Coordinates of C-alpha atoms in Angstrom, one line a residue:
M1 CA 31.2 -21.1 48.7
E2 CA 33.9 -18.9 47.3
D3 CA 37.2 -20.8 47.1
V4 CA 39.7 -18.4 49.2
G5 CA 42.6 -21.3 50.4
L6 CA 45.6 -18.7 48.5
I7 CA 44.1 -15.7 49.3
L8 CA 44.5 -16.8 52.6
D9 CA 48.0 -18.8 52.6
L10 CA 48.8 -14.9 51.0
V11 CA 47.8 -12.7 53.6
L12 CA 49.2 -15.3 56.1
A13 CA 53.3 -15.2 54.7
F14 CA 52.6 -11.5 53.9
G15 CA 51.9 -11.2 57.5
A16 CA 54.4 -13.3 59.0
A17 CA 56.9 -11.9 56.9
L18 CA 55.4 -8.7 58.4
V19 CA 56.0 -8.9 61.6
G20 CA 58.9 -11.0 61.3
G21 CA 60.6 -8.9 59.5
F22 CA 59.7 -5.8 61.6
V23 CA 60.9 -7.6 65.0
A24 CA 64.5 -8.6 63.3
Q25 CA 64.8 -4.5 61.6
R26 CA 64.0 -3.5 65.4
I27 CA 66.6 -6.3 67.3
G28 CA 69.8 -4.6 64.9
L29 CA 69.5 -8.0 62.8
P30 CA 68.8 -8.5 58.7
V31 CA 64.9 -9.1 58.2
L32 CA 66.2 -12.0 55.9
I33 CA 66.2 -14.0 59.4
G34 CA 63.0 -13.0 59.9
Y35 CA 61.0 -13.7 56.9
V36 CA 62.6 -16.9 57.1
L37 CA 62.1 -17.2 60.8
A38 CA 58.5 -16.0 59.8
G39 CA 58.1 -19.0 57.4
V40 CA 59.6 -21.8 60.1
L41 CA 55.9 -20.4 62.4
I42 CA 54.0 -20.9 59.3
G43 CA 54.7 -24.1 58.0
P44 CA 53.8 -27.5 58.1
N45 CA 56.2 -28.9 60.7
T46 CA 55.1 -26.9 63.4
P47 CA 52.1 -26.5 66.0
G48 CA 49.6 -24.4 64.4
W49 CA 47.9 -22.2 61.5
S50 CA 49.7 -22.9 58.6
A51 CA 50.2 -21.7 55.0
D52 CA 50.1 -23.9 52.3
F53 CA 54.0 -25.0 51.5
E54 CA 53.1 -25.6 48.1
R55 CA 51.1 -22.9 46.9
V56 CA 53.5 -20.3 49.3
Q57 CA 56.5 -22.6 46.9
L58 CA 55.1 -21.6 44.1
L59 CA 54.5 -17.8 44.2
A60 CA 57.9 -17.3 45.6
N61 CA 58.7 -18.9 42.0
L62 CA 57.8 -15.6 40.7
G63 CA 59.9 -14.0 43.2
V64 CA 62.8 -15.0 42.1
A65 CA 61.5 -14.7 38.3
F66 CA 61.2 -10.9 39.3
L67 CA 64.3 -10.4 41.4
M68 CA 66.4 -11.7 38.6
F69 CA 65.1 -9.8 35.5
A70 CA 65.2 -6.9 37.6
L71 CA 68.6 -8.3 38.5
G72 CA 69.7 -8.8 34.3
V73 CA 67.8 -5.5 32.9
E74 CA 69.8 -3.1 36.4
L75 CA 73.3 -5.5 34.3
S76 CA 74.4 -5.1 30.5
F77 CA 75.9 -7.8 28.4
A78 CA 79.1 -5.2 28.3
E79 CA 79.7 -5.0 32.3
L80 CA 79.2 -9.0 32.0
Q81 CA 81.4 -9.6 29.7
R82 CA 83.8 -7.9 31.5
M83 CA 82.9 -10.5 34.1
R84 CA 84.1 -13.7 32.0
R85 CA 87.5 -14.1 34.0
V86 CA 86.2 -14.3 37.2
A87 CA 83.7 -16.1 35.5
T88 CA 85.4 -19.3 33.7
V89 CA 88.7 -19.3 36.0
G90 CA 87.7 -18.0 39.1
G91 CA 83.8 -20.6 39.1
A92 CA 86.3 -23.7 37.5
I93 CA 87.8 -23.3 40.8
Q94 CA 85.6 -22.4 43.3
L95 CA 83.6 -25.3 41.7
T96 CA 86.1 -27.4 41.8
L97 CA 87.1 -27.3 45.5
T98 CA 83.3 -26.6 46.8
F99 CA 83.1 -30.3 46.0
G100 CA 85.7 -31.3 46.9
L101 CA 84.5 -30.4 50.2
G102 CA 80.9 -31.8 50.3
A103 CA 82.2 -34.9 49.2
A104 CA 85.0 -35.1 51.8
A105 CA 82.6 -33.9 54.4
A106 CA 80.3 -36.9 53.2
I107 CA 83.2 -40.2 53.0
V108 CA 83.2 -38.6 57.0
L109 CA 79.8 -39.0 57.0
D110 CA 79.8 -42.2 55.8
W111 CA 78.3 -42.3 53.0
S112 CA 77.8 -44.0 49.2
L113 CA 80.4 -42.9 46.9
P114 CA 76.9 -41.6 45.0
A115 CA 75.5 -39.7 48.0
A116 CA 79.4 -37.7 48.0
F117 CA 78.5 -37.3 44.7
L118 CA 75.3 -35.8 45.6
L119 CA 76.5 -33.9 48.6
G120 CA 79.2 -32.3 46.9
G121 CA 76.9 -30.8 44.4
A122 CA 74.8 -29.2 46.7
F123 CA 77.4 -27.9 48.8
A124 CA 79.9 -26.6 45.3
I125 CA 75.5 -24.4 43.5
S126 CA 74.9 -21.0 45.9
S127 CA 71.6 -18.8 46.2
S128 CA 72.5 -16.1 42.9
L129 CA 69.2 -15.1 44.5
V130 CA 70.2 -15.1 48.2
A131 CA 73.3 -13.4 46.9
I132 CA 71.6 -10.1 45.7
K133 CA 69.5 -9.7 47.9
L134 CA 72.1 -9.7 50.2
F135 CA 73.7 -7.1 48.1
L136 CA 70.7 -5.2 48.2
G137 CA 69.9 -4.4 51.5
R138 CA 74.0 -2.3 51.5
G139 CA 72.2 -0.4 48.3
E140 CA 75.2 -2.6 46.4
G141 CA 72.5 -4.0 43.4
T142 CA 75.3 -3.3 40.8
S143 CA 77.7 -3.0 42.6
L144 CA 80.7 -5.2 41.5
Q145 CA 81.7 -7.1 44.0
A146 CA 77.3 -8.0 42.9
R147 CA 77.9 -8.3 39.4
A148 CA 80.8 -10.7 40.2
A149 CA 78.9 -12.5 42.7
L150 CA 76.4 -13.1 40.1
S151 CA 78.8 -14.1 37.1
L152 CA 79.9 -16.9 39.4
G153 CA 76.5 -18.1 40.2
V154 CA 75.4 -18.4 35.5
V155 CA 78.4 -20.9 35.9
Q156 CA 77.0 -22.4 39.3
D157 CA 73.8 -23.2 37.1
L158 CA 75.0 -23.8 33.8
S159 CA 76.7 -26.8 36.4
L160 CA 73.3 -27.9 37.7
V161 CA 72.6 -29.4 33.7
P162 CA 76.1 -31.8 34.2
M163 CA 75.1 -33.1 37.7
L164 CA 71.9 -34.3 37.1
A165 CA 72.1 -35.9 34.5
L166 CA 74.8 -37.2 35.7
L167 CA 72.4 -38.7 38.3
P168 CA 70.0 -41.2 37.0
L169 CA 74.2 -42.7 35.9
L170 CA 75.1 -43.4 39.8
A171 CA 71.9 -44.7 40.3
G172 CA 72.5 -47.6 37.8
T173 CA 69.4 -46.3 35.4
E174 CA 70.9 -45.6 33.0
D175 CA 73.9 -46.7 31.0
N176 CA 75.7 -44.8 28.6
L177 CA 77.1 -41.8 30.3
A178 CA 78.2 -39.4 27.1
V179 CA 74.7 -40.0 25.7
S180 CA 73.3 -38.4 28.7
L181 CA 75.3 -35.7 29.1
A182 CA 75.1 -35.1 25.6
R183 CA 70.5 -35.0 25.8
S184 CA 71.0 -32.2 28.6
L185 CA 74.4 -30.2 27.2
G186 CA 73.4 -29.9 24.1
V187 CA 68.3 -29.0 24.9
A188 CA 70.7 -26.7 27.6
I189 CA 73.1 -25.1 24.4
V190 CA 70.1 -24.5 22.2
A191 CA 67.4 -23.4 24.7
L192 CA 70.3 -21.0 26.2
G193 CA 70.8 -20.2 21.9
A194 CA 66.8 -18.9 21.1
V195 CA 66.4 -16.7 24.8
V196 CA 69.1 -14.6 22.6
V197 CA 67.6 -14.6 19.4
L198 CA 64.9 -14.4 20.4
G199 CA 65.4 -11.5 22.9
T200 CA 67.5 -10.0 20.5
R201 CA 65.5 -9.6 17.7
V202 CA 61.8 -10.1 19.0
V203 CA 61.3 -8.5 22.5
P204 CA 62.6 -4.9 21.7
K205 CA 60.0 -5.3 18.6
I206 CA 57.1 -6.7 20.8
L207 CA 58.2 -3.6 23.6
F208 CA 58.4 -0.9 21.0
L209 CA 54.6 -1.6 19.5
V210 CA 53.9 -1.7 23.0
A211 CA 54.9 1.1 24.2
G212 CA 53.4 2.7 21.1
S213 CA 50.2 2.0 22.4
G214 CA 50.6 5.0 25.1
S215 CA 48.9 1.8 28.0
R216 CA 51.1 1.6 30.9
E217 CA 48.9 -1.0 31.8
L218 CA 50.0 -2.9 28.4
F219 CA 53.5 -2.4 29.0
L220 CA 53.4 -3.0 32.0
L221 CA 51.7 -6.8 31.0
S222 CA 54.1 -7.2 28.2
V223 CA 57.0 -6.8 30.1
V224 CA 55.3 -9.8 32.5
V225 CA 54.8 -12.2 29.8
I226 CA 57.9 -11.5 28.8
A227 CA 60.1 -12.2 32.4
L228 CA 57.6 -15.1 33.0
G229 CA 57.7 -16.5 29.8
T230 CA 61.6 -16.9 29.0
A231 CA 61.7 -18.5 33.0
V232 CA 59.7 -20.9 32.4
A233 CA 61.2 -22.0 28.7
S234 CA 64.2 -21.7 30.2
H235 CA 62.7 -24.5 32.9
A236 CA 61.3 -26.8 30.3
A237 CA 64.2 -26.8 29.2
G238 CA 66.4 -28.4 32.1
L239 CA 67.3 -24.9 32.8
S240 CA 66.6 -23.0 36.3
L241 CA 63.7 -19.7 36.4
A242 CA 66.3 -18.1 37.7
L243 CA 68.6 -18.0 34.7
G244 CA 66.0 -18.1 32.3
A245 CA 64.6 -14.6 34.1
F246 CA 67.5 -12.9 34.3
L247 CA 69.0 -13.7 30.4
A248 CA 65.4 -12.0 29.9
G249 CA 67.0 -9.3 31.6
L250 CA 70.1 -8.5 30.5
V251 CA 68.4 -8.3 26.2
V252 CA 66.2 -5.9 27.3
S253 CA 69.3 -3.6 28.8
E254 CA 70.3 -3.7 25.5
S255 CA 66.8 -1.7 25.0
E256 CA 65.9 1.6 25.4
F257 CA 63.0 0.8 27.2
D258 CA 65.1 -0.5 29.8
S259 CA 64.7 2.9 32.4
Q260 CA 61.0 2.1 32.9
V261 CA 61.2 -1.7 32.9
L262 CA 63.0 -0.9 36.0
T263 CA 60.6 1.2 37.6
E264 CA 57.5 -1.2 36.2
I265 CA 59.8 -4.5 37.9
I266 CA 60.7 -3.0 41.0
P267 CA 57.6 -3.2 43.3
L268 CA 56.1 -7.1 41.9
R269 CA 60.0 -8.0 42.5
D270 CA 60.1 -7.1 46.5
L271 CA 56.9 -7.7 46.9
F272 CA 57.2 -11.7 45.5
A273 CA 61.0 -12.2 46.8
T274 CA 59.6 -12.0 49.8
L275 CA 57.7 -14.9 49.5
F276 CA 60.8 -17.0 48.4
F277 CA 62.6 -16.9 52.2
V278 CA 59.2 -17.0 53.7
A279 CA 59.0 -20.4 51.8
L280 CA 63.0 -21.8 52.7
G281 CA 61.4 -21.3 56.0
M282 CA 58.6 -23.9 56.0
L283 CA 60.8 -26.4 54.7
I284 CA 62.8 -26.1 58.2
E285 CA 61.5 -28.9 60.5
P286 CA 62.4 -28.5 64.3
R287 CA 63.1 -33.0 65.0
I288 CA 65.4 -33.1 62.9
L289 CA 67.5 -30.0 64.2
A290 CA 67.0 -30.5 67.5
G291 CA 68.1 -34.4 66.8
Q292 CA 71.2 -33.3 64.3
A293 CA 71.8 -29.9 65.9
G294 CA 75.1 -30.7 66.8
L295 CA 75.9 -32.1 63.0
I296 CA 73.6 -29.1 61.2
V297 CA 75.9 -26.9 63.2
A298 CA 78.9 -28.2 61.8
L299 CA 78.6 -28.9 58.3
V300 CA 76.7 -25.4 58.4
A301 CA 80.7 -24.3 59.7
V302 CA 82.9 -26.5 57.5
L303 CA 80.2 -24.9 55.0
V304 CA 80.1 -21.2 55.4
V305 CA 83.7 -21.2 55.5
G306 CA 85.0 -24.1 53.4
K307 CA 82.6 -21.3 50.7
F308 CA 84.3 -18.1 51.8
V309 CA 88.1 -19.3 51.6
I310 CA 87.5 -21.4 48.6
G311 CA 85.1 -18.5 46.4
T312 CA 87.8 -15.8 47.8
A313 CA 90.7 -17.5 46.5
A314 CA 88.6 -17.6 43.0
F315 CA 87.9 -13.9 42.9
L316 CA 91.7 -13.3 43.9
I317 CA 93.1 -15.4 40.9
G318 CA 90.1 -14.3 38.2
G319 CA 91.4 -10.9 38.7
L320 CA 89.5 -8.8 41.7
E321 CA 91.2 -6.9 44.3
P322 CA 90.8 -8.1 47.5
R323 CA 88.1 -5.8 48.8
T324 CA 86.2 -6.5 46.4
A325 CA 86.6 -11.1 46.4
T326 CA 86.1 -10.9 50.4
L327 CA 82.2 -9.2 49.8
A328 CA 81.7 -11.3 46.7
A329 CA 82.5 -14.5 48.8
I330 CA 80.9 -13.5 51.4
G331 CA 77.5 -13.2 49.2
M332 CA 78.2 -16.4 47.8
A333 CA 79.6 -18.5 51.4
Q334 CA 75.6 -20.5 51.1
I335 CA 73.3 -22.9 49.9
G336 CA 70.2 -22.5 48.2
E337 CA 67.5 -23.6 46.0
F338 CA 69.3 -25.5 44.0
S339 CA 70.9 -27.5 46.0
F340 CA 67.4 -28.2 47.5
V341 CA 66.4 -29.2 43.9
L342 CA 70.3 -31.8 43.7
A343 CA 69.2 -32.9 46.8
G344 CA 65.2 -33.5 45.8
A345 CA 66.9 -35.7 42.3
G346 CA 69.1 -37.7 44.9
L347 CA 65.7 -38.5 46.9
G348 CA 63.8 -39.9 44.1
F349 CA 66.3 -41.9 42.2
G350 CA 67.4 -43.8 45.7
I351 CA 70.4 -42.4 45.7
I352 CA 70.3 -40.2 49.1
T353 CA 68.1 -41.6 51.5
R354 CA 65.1 -38.5 53.2
S355 CA 67.2 -38.3 56.7
Q356 CA 70.3 -37.1 54.2
Y357 CA 67.7 -34.4 52.2
G358 CA 66.6 -33.4 55.8
L359 CA 70.3 -33.5 56.0
V360 CA 70.8 -31.1 53.7
L361 CA 68.5 -28.5 53.3
E362 CA 68.5 -27.6 57.2
V363 CA 72.1 -27.4 56.4
A364 CA 71.3 -25.3 53.0
L365 CA 69.2 -22.5 55.2
G366 CA 71.5 -22.5 58.1
S367 CA 73.6 -21.4 55.8
I368 CA 71.6 -18.5 54.4
L369 CA 70.8 -17.8 58.3
V370 CA 74.5 -17.4 58.0
A371 CA 74.8 -15.2 55.5
P372 CA 73.3 -11.9 56.6
L373 CA 75.5 -11.6 59.8
L374 CA 79.1 -12.7 58.3
M375 CA 78.5 -9.9 56.1
R376 CA 78.5 -7.5 58.4
F377 CA 81.5 -8.4 59.2
G378 CA 82.4 -7.9 55.0
P379 CA 84.7 -4.6 56.3
V380 CA 86.5 -6.6 58.9
L381 CA 87.1 -10.0 56.9
A382 CA 88.8 -7.6 53.5
D383 CA 90.6 -5.5 55.0
A384 CA 92.5 -9.0 57.3
V385 CA 92.6 -10.2 53.6
S386 CA 94.5 -7.3 51.6
R387 CA 97.0 -8.0 55.3
L388 CA 98.1 -10.9 54.2
P389 CA 101.3 -11.4 52.1
G390 CA 101.3 -11.8 49.0
I391 CA 98.5 -9.5 48.4
H392 CA 99.4 -6.8 49.3
E393 CA 102.3 -6.3 46.5
R394 CA 99.7 -8.1 44.2
T395 CA 97.3 -5.8 44.3
A396 CA 99.5 -2.7 44.6
T397 CA 101.0 -4.4 41.0
L398 CA 98.1 -3.7 40.2
L399 CA 97.1 -0.1 40.8
G400 CA 100.6 1.2 39.2
A401 CA 103.1 3.7 40.5
A402 CA 102.2 5.2 43.5
P403 CA 101.7 8.8 44.7
P404 CA 104.9 10.4 45.7
H405 CA 105.1 11.1 49.3
E406 CA 104.6 14.0 50.9
E407 CA 103.7 16.1 52.9
L408 CA 100.1 16.9 51.7
S409 CA 98.5 20.3 54.0
R410 CA 95.3 22.6 53.7
H411 CA 93.8 20.3 51.5
V412 CA 91.0 19.0 50.8
L413 CA 90.3 14.5 51.4
I414 CA 87.8 11.9 48.6
C415 CA 86.7 9.3 50.2
G416 CA 85.3 7.7 47.3
F417 CA 85.7 8.7 43.5
G418 CA 82.4 7.5 42.2
R419 CA 79.5 9.9 40.7
V420 CA 79.1 12.5 43.6
G421 CA 83.3 12.4 44.0
S422 CA 84.3 12.6 41.6
E423 CA 82.0 15.8 40.7
L424 CA 84.0 17.1 43.8
G425 CA 87.1 16.5 42.5
A426 CA 86.2 18.4 39.3
A427 CA 85.5 21.6 39.9
L428 CA 87.9 21.3 43.3
E429 CA 90.6 20.8 39.7
R430 CA 88.5 23.7 38.0
R431 CA 89.8 26.2 41.0
G432 CA 93.0 25.1 41.7
L433 CA 92.6 23.6 45.1
R434 CA 94.6 20.0 46.0
Y435 CA 92.8 17.2 47.1
A436 CA 93.5 13.3 47.5
V437 CA 92.1 10.6 47.2
I438 CA 90.8 7.1 48.9
E439 CA 89.0 5.0 46.7
I440 CA 88.0 0.3 46.6
N441 CA 88.0 0.5 42.9
P442 CA 91.5 -0.5 42.5
A443 CA 91.2 1.0 38.1
V444 CA 89.6 4.1 38.7
V445 CA 93.0 4.1 41.7
R446 CA 96.1 3.6 38.0
D447 CA 93.5 6.4 36.5
L448 CA 93.5 8.8 39.1
R449 CA 98.2 8.3 39.5
E450 CA 97.6 8.8 35.9
A451 CA 95.8 11.5 36.2
G452 CA 98.7 12.7 39.0
V453 CA 95.7 12.8 41.3
I454 CA 97.0 11.1 45.1
A455 CA 95.0 8.4 44.8
Y456 CA 95.2 5.4 47.2
Y457 CA 93.7 2.4 47.3
G458 CA 92.1 0.6 50.1
D459 CA 88.8 0.6 52.9
S460 CA 88.4 4.4 53.6
G461 CA 87.1 3.4 57.0
A462 CA 90.5 1.9 57.4
E463 CA 93.1 4.8 60.0
P464 CA 96.5 4.0 58.5
L465 CA 94.8 4.6 55.0
L466 CA 94.0 8.5 56.3
L467 CA 97.3 8.6 58.5
R468 CA 98.8 8.7 54.8
A469 CA 96.4 10.6 53.3
G470 CA 96.9 12.9 55.6
V471 CA 93.9 12.8 57.2
R472 CA 95.3 15.1 60.4
R473 CA 96.0 18.4 58.1
A474 CA 93.2 17.9 55.9
R475 CA 91.5 21.1 55.7
T476 CA 88.0 19.3 54.5
L477 CA 87.1 16.2 54.6
A478 CA 84.4 14.9 52.1
V479 CA 83.1 11.7 52.8
T480 CA 80.9 10.1 50.0
V481 CA 81.0 5.9 49.8
S482 CA 77.6 4.5 49.8
D483 CA 78.6 1.8 52.9
L484 CA 77.5 3.0 56.0
V485 CA 80.7 0.0 58.0
S486 CA 83.6 2.3 56.5
A487 CA 82.0 6.2 55.8
Q488 CA 81.0 5.2 59.4
A489 CA 84.7 4.4 60.4
A490 CA 86.0 7.4 57.9
V491 CA 84.3 9.8 60.2
R492 CA 85.1 8.6 63.4
I493 CA 88.3 8.4 62.6
A494 CA 88.9 11.7 60.9
R495 CA 87.0 13.2 63.7
E496 CA 89.0 11.6 66.7
L497 CA 92.4 12.2 64.3
N498 CA 91.5 16.5 63.6
P499 CA 89.5 17.4 65.8
T500 CA 89.2 20.6 63.9
I501 CA 88.6 19.1 60.9
D502 CA 84.8 20.1 58.5
I503 CA 83.6 16.5 57.6
V504 CA 80.7 16.1 54.8
T505 CA 79.0 12.8 54.3
R506 CA 76.4 11.6 52.1
A507 CA 73.7 9.8 53.8
T508 CA 71.8 6.8 51.6
D509 CA 69.3 7.1 54.0
A510 CA 67.9 9.0 55.6
D511 CA 67.2 6.7 59.0
V512 CA 71.2 7.2 58.6
V513 CA 71.5 10.9 59.1
E514 CA 72.0 10.9 62.6
I515 CA 74.5 7.5 63.2
L516 CA 76.7 9.7 60.8
R517 CA 76.5 13.5 62.9
R518 CA 76.5 11.8 65.8
A519 CA 80.1 9.4 64.6
G520 CA 81.4 13.5 64.5
A521 CA 79.5 14.6 61.1
G522 CA 79.4 18.5 60.6
E523 CA 77.1 18.1 57.3
V524 CA 75.4 15.3 56.2
V525 CA 73.7 15.6 53.0
Q526 CA 70.6 12.8 51.7
P527 CA 70.5 12.9 47.4
E528 CA 66.9 12.5 48.4
F529 CA 65.8 15.0 49.8
E530 CA 68.3 17.8 49.4
A531 CA 66.3 16.7 44.9
G532 CA 63.6 17.2 46.7
L533 CA 63.7 20.7 47.9
E534 CA 65.4 21.4 43.8
F535 CA 61.7 20.6 43.3
V536 CA 60.0 22.7 46.1
R537 CA 62.7 25.9 44.5
H538 CA 61.7 25.6 41.1
V539 CA 58.3 25.2 41.1
L540 CA 56.8 27.8 44.4
R541 CA 59.6 30.6 41.7
R542 CA 57.6 29.7 38.7
Q543 CA 54.5 30.0 41.0
G544 CA 55.6 33.1 41.8
V545 CA 56.8 33.2 45.0
S546 CA 59.9 36.0 46.0
A547 CA 62.9 34.8 45.7
R548 CA 63.6 35.3 49.6
E549 CA 61.1 33.7 50.9
T550 CA 62.0 30.5 48.9
E551 CA 64.8 30.0 50.6
L552 CA 63.7 31.1 53.5
I553 CA 61.0 28.4 53.6
T554 CA 63.7 25.3 51.8
S555 CA 66.6 27.3 54.6
R556 CA 63.5 26.0 57.5
R557 CA 62.6 22.6 56.1
R558 CA 66.6 21.8 55.6
T559 CA 67.0 22.5 59.2
N560 CA 64.2 21.0 60.6
F561 CA 65.4 17.3 59.0
Y562 CA 69.0 16.9 59.3
D563 CA 68.1 18.6 62.7
G564 CA 65.6 16.0 63.3
G565 CA 63.3 18.2 63.8
E566 CA 60.7 17.8 62.5
A567 CA 58.4 15.8 64.8
S568 CA 58.2 18.6 67.0
E569 CA 57.5 20.4 63.8
R570 CA 54.3 17.5 63.2
S571 CA 53.0 18.4 67.1

């Protein structure tokens, strides 16, 4: 009889994730929480039909590799280079202080000094995978805060190497600390060098050769081999799978094939990354959770709050502005898979007991469950951080000269000056129409002010900022930001302060069109839908349909989409 055990485990894991994610989304929770709770239900520690953890974990590693590889492809060496101060200065501060926080918690719990070292290390290392999934869920996968969190995550991943090298010494099985550290660091440096050299010289040639065959299947196979091969090589050298896959993605990002590689890998990324969170849920032991609930909750609170405060300070000192620093710190206010690796190694050396190992796992999983909920309060927390003594003055220095205070009237107020906002601004400039800008990126604000544009730094959803930008006297408000919370707040506040203002806003997804309409937007633009209509217009005209009829078809379709009449049209 055929062995279908692996297939059954896949069906069970994906099915549970589907149900858990759907239920979580319907009740207003992040889908990540649904995935983790689904893992609890099919885990070995819960009564009923359970999946094989080892097999699910093995497949979950594919998700880790594909997710980090895709992220590397989306970024570039140049973008990470701009984050070097955040990575070095901020990373050193964050690692040192969070290590001390974890060690202090262990001492309070009366753990041994070697065990305190291990808990400190576990507290210091966040899960880059969890952080990136949080940002991807907000449509901010390549945002400044995501890049900052990732740069810090790379430093944390590298710090795991010396931590693991120290464990034999702490356990009394290694006498020569210098030799142990030198061996581990030497292997890591050689491995990183090999990845960069081979990646820059060999990978582009392989992709060029395979792309020349014209076979999409062969191209996909080459991408998978590069991603997984580099990840495995990294792991064999004592580094993490995630770091190796990320470096492979960075190398590919410098080639001319980056867009096609991303197209091929994203479906695999989204599919297998789900298993990572299901596998995390399978680790939860309800027995330990029930027996030490109070202690676990207390440690999760100390961990999340401590890492958030320390992370925010580290990112600020690293040179980020308050909002970006706050959101990046929220993304990293958890511990994950590398803490499991460190705790597992400590258990193997006898540094911690089985009970202490279980406690580390439960605290880590608790922090991962809390992280998506904390992210929802990101704009509020960012606003609070911006108002702290000294922070506002520091930000003002970064921005350069403030715009002259003048009574703007009947102007256009643009919230967000990315690709959409800058295009609108350029059109207004050409027509000689006055406008003001609210933008969260301090570099953009500084450049706009130097160019003579009236620009204000801050969150578009902040009422004092909207008032200063003259929202009461503005003729039109154009909200182009992708952050739904900020967009919704900006629309609602503007409508309250100026009932006659014309408001046009961008909807990143079709699901939020009605949300923004209810907030007070007069017109909502959904980019993907508008692109689809442009295709319709182009094809119909080329097929001989008259301009008048084409305009009628697209207008009717636009009305049905934005006014919510699609359901009745289909019936």
